[in-house]
Amino acid sequence: MTLFARSGTARKGLVPLICGALAAGGLAAAGVATLEPGAASASSHREAPLISGTPQYDNTDLYAFVSPDKPDTTTIVADWIPFEEPAGGPNFYTFADDAQYDLHIDSDGDAQDDLLFRYTFKTRTRNGKTFLYNTGPVTSLDDPDLNITQTYDLELVRMKGGHAMSRTKVADDVPVAPSNVGKASMPDYGKLRSQAVYRTAGGAATFAGQADDPFFLDLRVFDLLYGGNLSEVGRDTLKGYNVNTIALQVPNDLIRQSAGQPVVGIWSTTQRRNAQGYYSQVSRLGNPLVNEVVNPQADKDRFNASQPSHDAQFLKNVTNPELPKLIQGIYKIDAPAEPRDDLVDVFLKGVKGLNQPPNVRPSEQLRLNTSIRPTMHPKRLGVLDGDNAGFPNGRRLTDDVVDEALQVVEGELLGAKNDLGDAVDANDKKFEKSFPYVAQPTAGSRGALAKGTTAGADVKSQLGDALSPASAAGGTSDTVLIAGSAAAGAAAILLLGTVVGWWRRRMRRAY
């Protein structure tokens, strides 16, 4: 079956469809395992009513792959804050101080986390007397011209049966890479990025900061599946937008059960502190697009608050997914027969012989076999194209999960070979070849600096030391500030006097 060619404008996007199918499959498996009440998982860009109003807590995507340049380690990338407009100041994009950003590892397939990596952030303002994010060109992460700064702590929590057994501080007070305001403010953003990579004594590496959104797809699907006629497809809707990224690289031996059982399940969550001081989970993400296109409106918020061990409650959304029926209704493509056991096997349990752990309890997680070495030439369709180092064996930054999901949901694994896709095959920016791998964020400036603009022509230089951090203020700057204030006051008095004089003359006029 060929609905859309792999090349040319005819290749259309049913991305959400396949994604929905994938998610549905995962949930169905969970339901088979247990039908106890509870919760399930996952989020994406603005995918649920509550989380769409609080972007700092909205986990948009999760990636996990054996590090291509360091195959004895695994890299996990998790993103938050969708649709960051690069020039969206003066308040740019920070992680929330009242949240816990968690990466969960299930090393034995029982649908409960065995390890938890927790990131918590702290924001500081150097000078509250200016509206500026930075008061001059920022050349390092400790540059006093960077007015708003963030640092984070990283904690490793060992879990058992849903309870914390031990806690270890892995990193303390690590600086966050700032938002890329623009060329005048961040003349060498790559330098700032490199300074934000922190390596621990135990062989791990961690990074937090802004990055280009690595997800690529055409989101016009929500306009009743590309307008009902596929006349507008192939545009990467996320091109030019940034996200806030957490990247963690850890030794494989730390996260897997053993060399003989190398499969791990991974998901991410956000917990937000409420007015009483307690944390509650508000976002969850394993496989891509699960909550976005599989769960109906009535289940989305509950799904974000749920745990993998309780995924059974969403069974009907998976065994009888809405998306294939919608495609059938609009484009007359027959939906595969239900229930979709093929999707359940692949996305809730892992592929047998590839990334399915023994005695697996079905649940919605991103499953990765850490013993499969990365390939020199990754194929965007991953396992579907014979590249077992890619999705759904984990998820690499370059994996085209939309096309993969679409083809599977329309029956690829049932013998209905197809060539479906959304005509967006790659990210608009190249990914880095070393940790943290994500591409640098798009800058707030769109082109070259204006003619004649130099580093000495920045705002700080023009306005004087009034914009210096409070700690750096000295007698000279005080003098300048006082002189400036006095001049401004004199000008105001002169202007007031002029106005009063004009008013008096006007009142003496005959008319």
Short mmCIF file of C-alpha atoms in Angstrom, two decimals:
data_model
loop_
_atom_site.label_atom_id
_atom_site.label_comp_id
_atom_site.label_asym_id
_atom_site.label_seq_id
_atom_site.Cartn_x
_atom_site.Cartn_y
_atom_site.Cartn_z
CA MET A 1 0.00 0.00 0.00
CA THR A 2 1.34 3.41 -0.90
CA LEU A 3 -0.65 6.32 0.33
CA PHE A 4 2.03 8.93 0.03
CA ALA A 5 5.22 8.77 -1.92
CA ARG A 6 8.49 9.10 -0.01
CA SER A 7 9.47 11.99 -2.22
CA GLY A 8 7.79 15.00 -3.70
CA THR A 9 4.78 16.89 -2.55
CA ALA A 10 2.57 13.86 -2.68
CA ARG A 11 4.10 12.45 0.47
CA LYS A 12 1.63 13.39 3.14
CA GLY A 13 1.57 13.33 6.85
CA LEU A 14 -0.46 10.97 8.90
CA VAL A 15 2.02 11.28 11.66
CA PRO A 16 -0.40 11.70 14.44
CA LEU A 17 -2.18 8.64 13.30
CA ILE A 18 0.71 6.37 13.71
CA CYS A 19 1.68 8.03 16.90
CA GLY A 20 -1.75 7.40 18.22
CA ALA A 21 -1.55 3.84 17.20
CA LEU A 22 1.76 3.44 18.93
CA ALA A 23 0.48 4.91 22.08
CA ALA A 24 -2.64 2.87 21.88
CA GLY A 25 -0.65 -0.25 21.49
CA GLY A 26 1.35 0.47 24.58
CA LEU A 27 -1.66 1.11 26.66
CA ALA A 28 -3.40 -1.96 25.44
CA ALA A 29 -0.55 -4.10 26.64
CA ALA A 30 -0.76 -2.45 29.98
CA GLY A 31 -4.39 -3.25 30.13
CA VAL A 32 -3.72 -6.88 29.41
CA ALA A 33 -1.39 -7.04 32.35
CA THR A 34 -3.70 -5.53 34.90
CA LEU A 35 -6.95 -3.60 34.97
CA GLU A 36 -6.50 -1.97 38.33
CA PRO A 37 -7.49 1.69 38.57
CA GLY A 38 -4.80 4.31 38.52
CA ALA A 39 -2.97 6.23 35.88
CA ALA A 40 -0.93 5.99 32.75
CA SER A 41 1.59 8.15 31.04
CA ALA A 42 3.02 10.64 28.64
CA SER A 43 2.83 14.16 27.31
CA SER A 44 3.88 16.15 24.30
CA HIS A 45 3.63 19.70 23.01
CA ARG A 46 0.54 21.27 24.68
CA GLU A 47 -1.21 17.92 24.55
CA ALA A 48 -3.49 18.15 27.60
CA PRO A 49 -5.78 20.93 28.90
CA LEU A 50 -4.02 21.58 32.22
CA ILE A 51 -0.41 21.26 31.08
CA SER A 52 -0.99 23.45 28.01
CA GLY A 53 -1.44 26.41 30.36
CA THR A 54 1.79 25.79 32.30
CA PRO A 55 4.61 25.34 29.76
CA GLN A 56 7.45 25.30 32.32
CA TYR A 57 6.17 21.90 33.46
CA ASP A 58 5.24 20.55 30.02
CA ASN A 59 7.58 17.71 28.98
CA THR A 60 7.54 17.80 25.19
CA ASP A 61 9.78 14.88 24.15
CA LEU A 62 12.02 12.11 25.45
CA TYR A 63 14.97 10.46 23.70
CA ALA A 64 17.22 7.60 24.86
CA PHE A 65 20.02 6.02 22.85
CA VAL A 66 23.39 4.35 23.22
CA SER A 67 25.87 7.21 22.87
CA PRO A 68 27.27 7.09 19.30
CA ASP A 69 30.77 8.23 20.32
CA LYS A 70 30.80 6.43 23.66
CA PRO A 71 28.90 3.13 23.36
CA ASP A 72 29.55 2.07 26.95
CA THR A 73 27.14 4.84 27.98
CA THR A 74 23.50 5.74 27.38
CA THR A 75 22.30 9.31 26.75
CA ILE A 76 18.85 10.48 27.83
CA VAL A 77 17.48 13.77 26.47
CA ALA A 78 14.26 15.26 27.84
CA ASP A 79 12.71 18.56 26.73
CA TRP A 80 10.33 21.06 28.32
CA ILE A 81 8.59 24.35 27.42
CA PRO A 82 7.18 23.99 23.88
CA PHE A 83 7.27 26.65 21.18
CA GLU A 84 9.90 28.95 22.68
CA GLU A 85 10.03 32.01 20.44
CA PRO A 86 13.76 32.90 20.35
CA ALA A 87 13.11 36.65 20.67
CA GLY A 88 10.46 36.22 23.35
CA GLY A 89 11.91 38.56 25.99
CA PRO A 90 12.41 40.40 28.21
CA ASN A 91 11.60 37.39 30.38
CA PHE A 92 13.20 34.46 28.61
CA TYR A 93 12.92 30.75 29.34
CA THR A 94 13.84 29.21 32.69
CA PHE A 95 13.15 25.92 34.39
CA ALA A 96 10.66 26.24 37.24
CA ASP A 97 12.11 26.61 40.73
CA ASP A 98 9.09 24.89 42.27
CA ALA A 99 9.37 21.69 40.20
CA GLN A 100 11.18 18.37 40.20
CA TYR A 101 12.26 17.23 36.73
CA ASP A 102 12.69 13.45 36.91
CA LEU A 103 14.15 10.76 34.63
CA HIS A 104 12.97 7.24 35.59
CA ILE A 105 14.74 3.93 34.87
CA ASP A 106 13.01 0.52 35.06
CA SER A 107 15.80 -2.07 34.85
CA ASP A 108 13.76 -5.25 35.50
CA GLY A 109 10.58 -4.71 33.47
CA ASP A 110 8.15 -4.57 36.40
CA ALA A 111 6.72 -1.14 35.38
CA GLN A 112 8.24 0.57 38.43
CA ASP A 113 11.34 2.74 38.54
CA ASP A 114 14.53 1.32 40.05
CA LEU A 115 16.54 4.50 39.56
CA LEU A 116 15.41 8.10 39.47
CA PHE A 117 17.57 11.05 38.37
CA ARG A 118 16.08 14.27 39.82
CA TYR A 119 16.89 17.80 38.62
CA THR A 120 15.92 20.81 40.77
CA PHE A 121 16.65 24.41 39.77
CA LYS A 122 17.33 27.73 41.48
CA THR A 123 17.01 31.15 39.80
CA ARG A 124 19.03 34.22 40.80
CA THR A 125 18.77 37.88 39.70
CA ARG A 126 21.92 39.99 39.94
CA ASN A 127 20.32 43.39 39.42
CA GLY A 128 16.63 43.88 40.03
CA LYS A 129 16.74 47.51 38.94
CA THR A 130 16.78 46.70 35.23
CA PHE A 131 14.26 44.96 33.03
CA LEU A 132 17.05 43.28 31.08
CA TYR A 133 17.87 39.54 30.97
CA ASN A 134 21.49 40.56 30.28
CA THR A 135 23.02 44.02 30.61
CA GLY A 136 25.82 43.54 28.07
CA PRO A 137 27.47 40.87 25.90
CA VAL A 138 27.68 37.59 27.82
CA THR A 139 31.02 35.85 27.26
CA SER A 140 30.90 33.23 30.02
CA LEU A 141 28.37 31.67 32.35
CA ASP A 142 29.77 33.66 35.28
CA ASP A 143 29.77 36.92 33.32
CA PRO A 144 28.19 39.65 35.54
CA ASP A 145 26.36 40.90 32.45
CA LEU A 146 24.16 37.79 32.60
CA ASN A 147 21.51 39.21 34.91
CA ILE A 148 19.22 36.17 35.24
CA THR A 149 21.03 32.93 36.03
CA GLN A 150 20.01 29.42 36.97
CA THR A 151 21.84 26.52 38.63
CA TYR A 152 20.67 23.01 39.42
CA ASP A 153 21.29 20.06 41.67
CA LEU A 154 21.21 16.48 40.36
CA GLU A 155 20.25 13.69 42.72
CA LEU A 156 20.29 9.92 42.14
CA VAL A 157 17.50 8.14 44.03
CA ARG A 158 17.50 4.34 44.26
CA MET A 159 13.93 3.04 44.36
CA LYS A 160 12.21 -0.17 45.38
CA GLY A 161 8.51 -0.81 45.26
CA GLY A 162 7.78 2.85 44.63
CA HIS A 163 9.77 4.02 47.67
CA ALA A 164 13.13 5.79 47.88
CA MET A 165 15.80 3.57 49.43
CA SER A 166 18.81 5.91 49.15
CA ARG A 167 19.72 9.33 47.82
CA THR A 168 23.05 10.53 46.40
CA LYS A 169 23.91 14.07 45.30
CA VAL A 170 25.55 13.59 41.90
CA ALA A 171 26.05 17.26 41.04
CA ASP A 172 25.59 20.48 42.99
CA ASP A 173 24.99 24.05 41.84
CA VAL A 174 25.75 23.38 38.16
CA PRO A 175 25.16 26.40 35.85
CA VAL A 176 22.41 26.30 33.22
CA ALA A 177 23.07 27.47 29.65
CA PRO A 178 21.00 30.67 29.15
CA SER A 179 18.47 31.48 26.48
CA ASN A 180 20.14 32.58 23.25
CA VAL A 181 18.93 36.19 23.26
CA GLY A 182 20.78 37.17 20.09
CA LYS A 183 24.15 37.92 18.54
CA ALA A 184 24.66 41.19 20.41
CA SER A 185 23.96 39.52 23.75
CA MET A 186 25.53 36.08 23.18
CA PRO A 187 28.31 36.62 20.58
CA ASP A 188 29.71 33.09 21.12
CA TYR A 189 26.85 30.90 22.26
CA GLY A 190 28.83 27.72 21.57
CA LYS A 191 31.26 28.70 24.31
CA LEU A 192 28.40 29.13 26.79
CA ARG A 193 27.01 25.72 25.72
CA SER A 194 30.35 23.99 26.35
CA GLN A 195 30.69 25.58 29.78
CA ALA A 196 27.31 24.16 30.77
CA VAL A 197 28.43 20.53 30.25
CA TYR A 198 29.38 19.07 33.62
CA ARG A 199 31.19 15.74 34.04
CA THR A 200 30.94 13.85 37.30
CA ALA A 201 33.62 11.79 39.00
CA GLY A 202 31.63 8.62 38.28
CA GLY A 203 31.83 8.94 34.49
CA ALA A 204 28.50 10.65 33.90
CA ALA A 205 27.85 13.92 32.07
CA THR A 206 24.97 16.34 32.49
CA PHE A 207 23.67 19.42 30.70
CA ALA A 208 20.71 21.73 31.19
CA GLY A 209 19.80 24.72 29.07
CA GLN A 210 18.14 25.96 25.93
CA ALA A 211 18.39 24.00 22.66
CA ASP A 212 16.76 23.80 19.27
CA ASP A 213 13.59 21.70 19.44
CA PRO A 214 14.82 18.38 17.94
CA PHE A 215 11.32 17.09 17.12
CA PHE A 216 10.36 17.46 13.47
CA LEU A 217 6.90 17.01 12.00
CA ASP A 218 4.02 18.78 10.30
CA LEU A 219 1.49 19.74 12.96
CA ARG A 220 -1.23 20.80 10.55
CA VAL A 221 -2.60 17.34 11.16
CA PHE A 222 -4.89 18.81 13.79
CA ASP A 223 -6.69 20.79 11.12
CA LEU A 224 -8.81 17.69 10.45
CA LEU A 225 -5.82 15.75 9.14
CA TYR A 226 -4.17 18.32 6.91
CA GLY A 227 -7.30 20.03 5.74
CA GLY A 228 -8.93 16.85 4.54
CA ASN A 229 -7.15 16.91 1.20
CA LEU A 230 -3.42 16.81 2.02
CA SER A 231 -2.89 20.00 0.07
CA GLU A 232 -0.64 21.51 2.75
CA VAL A 233 1.94 19.10 4.14
CA GLY A 234 5.68 18.86 4.47
CA ARG A 235 6.31 21.92 6.67
CA ASP A 236 8.30 21.39 9.86
CA THR A 237 6.04 23.27 12.23
CA LEU A 238 8.67 23.30 15.00
CA LYS A 239 11.38 24.86 12.81
CA GLY A 240 12.85 27.92 14.51
CA TYR A 241 11.45 27.17 17.96
CA ASN A 242 13.54 26.25 20.99
CA VAL A 243 12.97 24.13 24.10
CA ASN A 244 14.63 23.77 27.47
CA THR A 245 16.66 20.57 27.52
CA ILE A 246 18.04 18.24 30.15
CA ALA A 247 20.63 15.76 28.86
CA LEU A 248 22.21 13.03 30.96
CA GLN A 249 24.88 10.55 29.88
CA VAL A 250 25.43 7.62 32.25
CA PRO A 251 27.41 4.34 32.12
CA ASN A 252 25.32 1.46 30.82
CA ASP A 253 26.32 -0.61 33.83
CA LEU A 254 24.73 1.94 36.15
CA ILE A 255 21.24 1.72 34.70
CA ARG A 256 20.85 -1.85 33.43
CA GLN A 257 20.26 -4.92 35.55
CA SER A 258 23.26 -6.81 34.11
CA ALA A 259 25.10 -7.51 30.87
CA GLY A 260 22.79 -10.48 30.46
CA GLN A 261 19.66 -8.33 30.90
CA PRO A 262 20.58 -5.06 29.17
CA VAL A 263 17.04 -3.76 28.43
CA VAL A 264 15.87 -0.70 30.36
CA GLY A 265 12.57 1.18 30.35
CA ILE A 266 12.74 4.99 30.53
CA TRP A 267 10.19 7.74 31.09
CA SER A 268 10.26 11.34 32.32
CA THR A 269 7.94 13.28 34.61
CA THR A 270 7.46 16.73 36.09
CA GLN A 271 6.30 17.23 39.65
CA ARG A 272 5.05 20.65 40.73
CA ARG A 273 4.94 21.93 44.31
CA ASN A 274 1.51 23.08 45.46
CA ALA A 275 0.54 25.76 47.97
CA GLN A 276 0.85 23.29 50.85
CA GLY A 277 4.42 22.45 49.84
CA TYR A 278 3.70 18.97 48.46
CA TYR A 279 4.79 17.79 45.01
CA SER A 280 2.35 16.22 42.56
CA GLN A 281 3.02 14.84 39.08
CA VAL A 282 1.64 17.02 36.28
CA SER A 283 3.40 15.67 33.17
CA ARG A 284 4.66 12.29 31.95
CA LEU A 285 6.31 11.13 28.74
CA GLY A 286 7.72 7.86 27.41
CA ASN A 287 7.01 7.08 23.75
CA PRO A 288 6.23 10.10 21.58
CA LEU A 289 2.71 11.50 21.04
CA VAL A 290 0.89 9.00 23.23
CA ASN A 291 -1.18 11.47 25.21
CA GLU A 292 -1.45 13.80 22.24
CA VAL A 293 -3.34 11.60 19.80
CA VAL A 294 -4.35 8.43 21.65
CA ASN A 295 -6.15 9.59 24.76
CA PRO A 296 -9.42 11.53 24.43
CA GLN A 297 -9.87 14.90 26.09
CA ALA A 298 -11.50 13.34 29.13
CA ASP A 299 -8.41 11.25 29.96
CA LYS A 300 -5.50 13.53 29.13
CA ASP A 301 -4.96 15.27 32.49
CA ARG A 302 -5.40 12.00 34.39
CA PHE A 303 -2.93 10.34 32.07
CA ASN A 304 -0.30 12.98 32.86
CA ALA A 305 -0.68 12.31 36.59
CA SER A 306 -0.48 8.53 36.30
CA GLN A 307 2.21 5.87 36.78
CA PRO A 308 3.25 3.11 34.31
CA SER A 309 2.09 0.42 36.73
CA HIS A 310 -1.47 1.76 36.36
CA ASP A 311 -1.64 2.04 32.58
CA ALA A 312 -4.43 -0.52 32.29
CA GLN A 313 -7.10 2.12 32.89
CA PHE A 314 -6.60 3.44 29.37
CA LEU A 315 -6.99 0.08 27.69
CA LYS A 316 -9.99 1.04 25.53
CA ASN A 317 -8.15 4.02 24.09
CA VAL A 318 -5.53 1.59 22.81
CA THR A 319 -7.46 -1.45 21.68
CA ASN A 320 -9.98 0.73 19.87
CA PRO A 321 -7.94 3.77 18.83
CA GLU A 322 -9.67 6.77 17.32
CA LEU A 323 -6.99 7.75 14.85
CA PRO A 324 -7.16 4.90 12.31
CA LYS A 325 -10.93 5.34 12.16
CA LEU A 326 -10.52 9.04 11.56
CA ILE A 327 -8.13 8.34 8.70
CA GLN A 328 -10.53 5.83 7.26
CA GLY A 329 -13.38 8.32 7.45
CA ILE A 330 -11.49 11.12 5.71
CA TYR A 331 -9.15 9.30 3.34
CA LYS A 332 -10.94 5.97 2.86
CA ILE A 333 -7.95 3.93 4.05
CA ASP A 334 -9.22 0.86 5.83
CA ALA A 335 -8.28 0.73 9.49
CA PRO A 336 -6.65 -2.55 10.59
CA ALA A 337 -8.87 -4.97 12.47
CA GLU A 338 -9.11 -4.61 16.24
CA PRO A 339 -7.84 -5.36 18.81
CA ARG A 340 -4.40 -4.16 17.79
CA ASP A 341 -2.20 -6.78 19.43
CA ASP A 342 0.65 -5.90 17.08
CA LEU A 343 0.88 -2.45 18.60
CA VAL A 344 0.64 -3.80 22.10
CA ASP A 345 3.57 -6.14 21.61
CA VAL A 346 5.84 -3.51 20.13
CA PHE A 347 5.12 -0.48 22.23
CA LEU A 348 4.05 -1.76 25.62
CA LYS A 349 6.30 -4.74 26.04
CA GLY A 350 9.16 -4.17 23.59
CA VAL A 351 10.00 -6.29 20.56
CA LYS A 352 10.72 -9.87 21.53
CA GLY A 353 14.35 -10.73 20.87
CA LEU A 354 15.24 -7.04 20.56
CA ASN A 355 14.20 -4.90 23.52
CA GLN A 356 11.66 -6.90 25.52
CA PRO A 357 12.86 -7.63 29.07
CA PRO A 358 12.04 -11.05 30.60
CA ASN A 359 8.86 -11.17 32.70
CA VAL A 360 7.88 -7.77 31.35
CA ARG A 361 4.81 -6.06 32.76
CA PRO A 362 3.25 -4.11 29.88
CA SER A 363 3.38 -0.35 30.38
CA GLU A 364 4.07 2.80 28.42
CA GLN A 365 7.84 3.29 28.52
CA LEU A 366 10.60 3.97 26.02
CA ARG A 367 12.51 0.66 26.01
CA LEU A 368 16.19 0.47 25.06
CA ASN A 369 18.54 -2.50 24.66
CA THR A 370 21.82 -0.98 25.82
CA SER A 371 23.88 -3.83 24.33
CA ILE A 372 23.07 -2.90 20.72
CA ARG A 373 25.89 -0.75 19.46
CA PRO A 374 25.11 2.43 17.54
CA THR A 375 25.49 2.44 13.79
CA MET A 376 27.71 4.78 11.81
CA HIS A 377 24.87 5.55 9.41
CA PRO A 378 21.53 5.69 11.26
CA LYS A 379 18.39 5.12 9.21
CA ARG A 380 15.54 7.47 9.97
CA LEU A 381 12.97 4.64 10.04
CA GLY A 382 14.99 2.66 12.59
CA VAL A 383 13.86 -0.91 13.19
CA LEU A 384 11.35 -0.76 10.30
CA ASP A 385 14.31 -0.31 7.94
CA GLY A 386 16.55 -2.90 9.60
CA ASP A 387 18.40 -0.47 11.87
CA ASN A 388 17.91 -2.01 15.31
CA ALA A 389 19.75 0.81 17.08
CA GLY A 390 16.81 3.15 16.41
CA PHE A 391 13.15 3.63 17.35
CA PRO A 392 11.30 1.80 18.83
CA ASN A 393 14.49 0.47 20.39
CA GLY A 394 14.93 3.70 22.32
CA ARG A 395 14.70 6.89 20.31
CA ARG A 396 17.54 8.79 18.61
CA LEU A 397 17.35 12.48 17.77
CA THR A 398 17.31 11.65 14.05
CA ASP A 399 14.59 8.98 14.18
CA ASP A 400 11.51 9.89 12.15
CA VAL A 401 9.04 8.60 14.70
CA VAL A 402 6.07 10.11 12.91
CA ASP A 403 6.60 8.14 9.71
CA GLU A 404 7.45 4.99 11.66
CA ALA A 405 4.35 5.28 13.79
CA LEU A 406 2.15 6.01 10.82
CA GLN A 407 3.31 2.97 8.91
CA VAL A 408 2.88 0.70 11.91
CA VAL A 409 -0.55 2.00 12.81
CA GLU A 410 -1.73 1.38 9.27
CA GLY A 411 -0.68 -2.26 9.46
CA GLU A 412 2.99 -2.52 8.54
CA LEU A 413 3.52 -5.23 11.13
CA LEU A 414 0.40 -7.07 9.93
CA GLY A 415 1.73 -7.47 6.41
CA ALA A 416 0.16 -4.32 4.99
CA LYS A 417 3.34 -2.79 3.66
CA ASN A 418 3.05 0.95 3.13
CA ASP A 419 5.11 4.02 2.51
CA LEU A 420 3.32 6.58 4.62
CA GLY A 421 4.87 9.75 5.93
CA ASP A 422 4.37 13.44 6.64
CA ALA A 423 7.02 14.67 4.17
CA VAL A 424 9.21 16.00 7.00
CA ASP A 425 12.15 13.58 7.18
CA ALA A 426 14.75 15.42 9.23
CA ASN A 427 15.29 18.27 11.62
CA ASP A 428 16.08 21.68 10.13
CA LYS A 429 19.30 21.86 12.18
CA LYS A 430 22.13 19.36 12.33
CA PHE A 431 22.66 17.64 15.65
CA GLU A 432 25.99 17.77 17.46
CA LYS A 433 28.32 14.76 17.25
CA SER A 434 29.15 14.73 20.96
CA PHE A 435 27.29 15.24 24.22
CA PRO A 436 24.77 16.80 24.64
CA TYR A 437 24.11 16.13 20.90
CA VAL A 438 21.14 18.53 20.63
CA ALA A 439 21.54 21.46 18.23
CA GLN A 440 22.21 24.93 19.56
CA PRO A 441 19.12 27.09 20.05
CA THR A 442 17.98 29.51 17.41
CA ALA A 443 19.12 33.02 18.37
CA GLY A 444 16.73 35.89 18.99
CA SER A 445 18.53 37.87 16.32
CA ARG A 446 17.61 36.89 12.78
CA GLY A 447 20.56 38.21 10.84
CA ALA A 448 23.81 40.08 11.02
CA LEU A 449 24.16 42.92 13.47
CA ALA A 450 23.29 46.36 12.18
CA LYS A 451 26.11 48.17 10.41
CA GLY A 452 28.43 49.84 12.84
CA THR A 453 27.28 47.82 15.84
CA THR A 454 30.18 46.69 17.96
CA ALA A 455 30.65 45.09 21.32
CA GLY A 456 31.13 48.57 22.79
CA ALA A 457 27.79 49.78 21.47
CA ASP A 458 25.71 47.55 23.73
CA VAL A 459 23.03 48.76 26.08
CA LYS A 460 25.29 48.76 29.11
CA SER A 461 27.84 50.94 27.40
CA GLN A 462 25.17 53.39 26.27
CA LEU A 463 23.40 53.69 29.61
CA GLY A 464 26.41 53.56 31.86
CA ASP A 465 27.11 51.72 35.06
CA ALA A 466 23.56 52.11 36.29
CA LEU A 467 23.03 48.62 34.84
CA SER A 468 25.97 47.06 36.67
CA PRO A 469 25.21 44.36 39.21
CA ALA A 470 24.66 45.72 42.69
CA SER A 471 27.76 43.92 43.98
CA ALA A 472 29.93 45.66 41.41
CA ALA A 473 28.65 49.15 42.15
CA GLY A 474 31.31 51.56 43.42
CA GLY A 475 31.86 55.23 44.04
CA THR A 476 32.37 56.06 40.40
CA SER A 477 29.18 54.38 39.27
CA ASP A 478 27.30 56.01 42.14
CA THR A 479 28.55 59.37 40.98
CA VAL A 480 27.44 58.70 37.44
CA LEU A 481 24.06 57.53 38.62
CA ILE A 482 23.56 60.53 40.91
CA ALA A 483 24.66 62.91 38.18
CA GLY A 484 22.28 61.28 35.75
CA SER A 485 19.43 61.50 38.23
CA ALA A 486 20.17 65.16 38.96
CA ALA A 487 20.20 65.97 35.25
CA ALA A 488 16.95 64.16 34.74
CA GLY A 489 15.41 66.01 37.69
CA ALA A 490 16.53 69.38 36.36
CA ALA A 491 15.09 68.56 32.96
CA ALA A 492 11.80 67.58 34.55
CA ILE A 493 11.60 70.84 36.55
CA LEU A 494 12.35 72.87 33.43
CA LEU A 495 9.67 71.04 31.48
CA LEU A 496 7.15 71.52 34.30
CA GLY A 497 7.92 75.22 34.48
CA THR A 498 7.41 75.59 30.76
CA VAL A 499 4.03 73.89 30.90
CA VAL A 500 2.84 76.01 33.85
CA GLY A 501 3.93 79.19 32.07
CA TRP A 502 2.08 78.20 28.93
CA TRP A 503 -1.07 77.43 30.94
CA ARG A 504 -1.00 80.81 32.71
CA ARG A 505 -0.59 82.68 29.42
CA ARG A 506 -3.46 80.72 27.98
CA MET A 507 -5.73 81.57 30.92
CA ARG A 508 -5.09 85.32 30.40
CA ARG A 509 -6.24 85.14 26.78
CA ALA A 510 -9.65 86.61 25.90
CA TYR A 511 -10.94 83.43 24.43
#
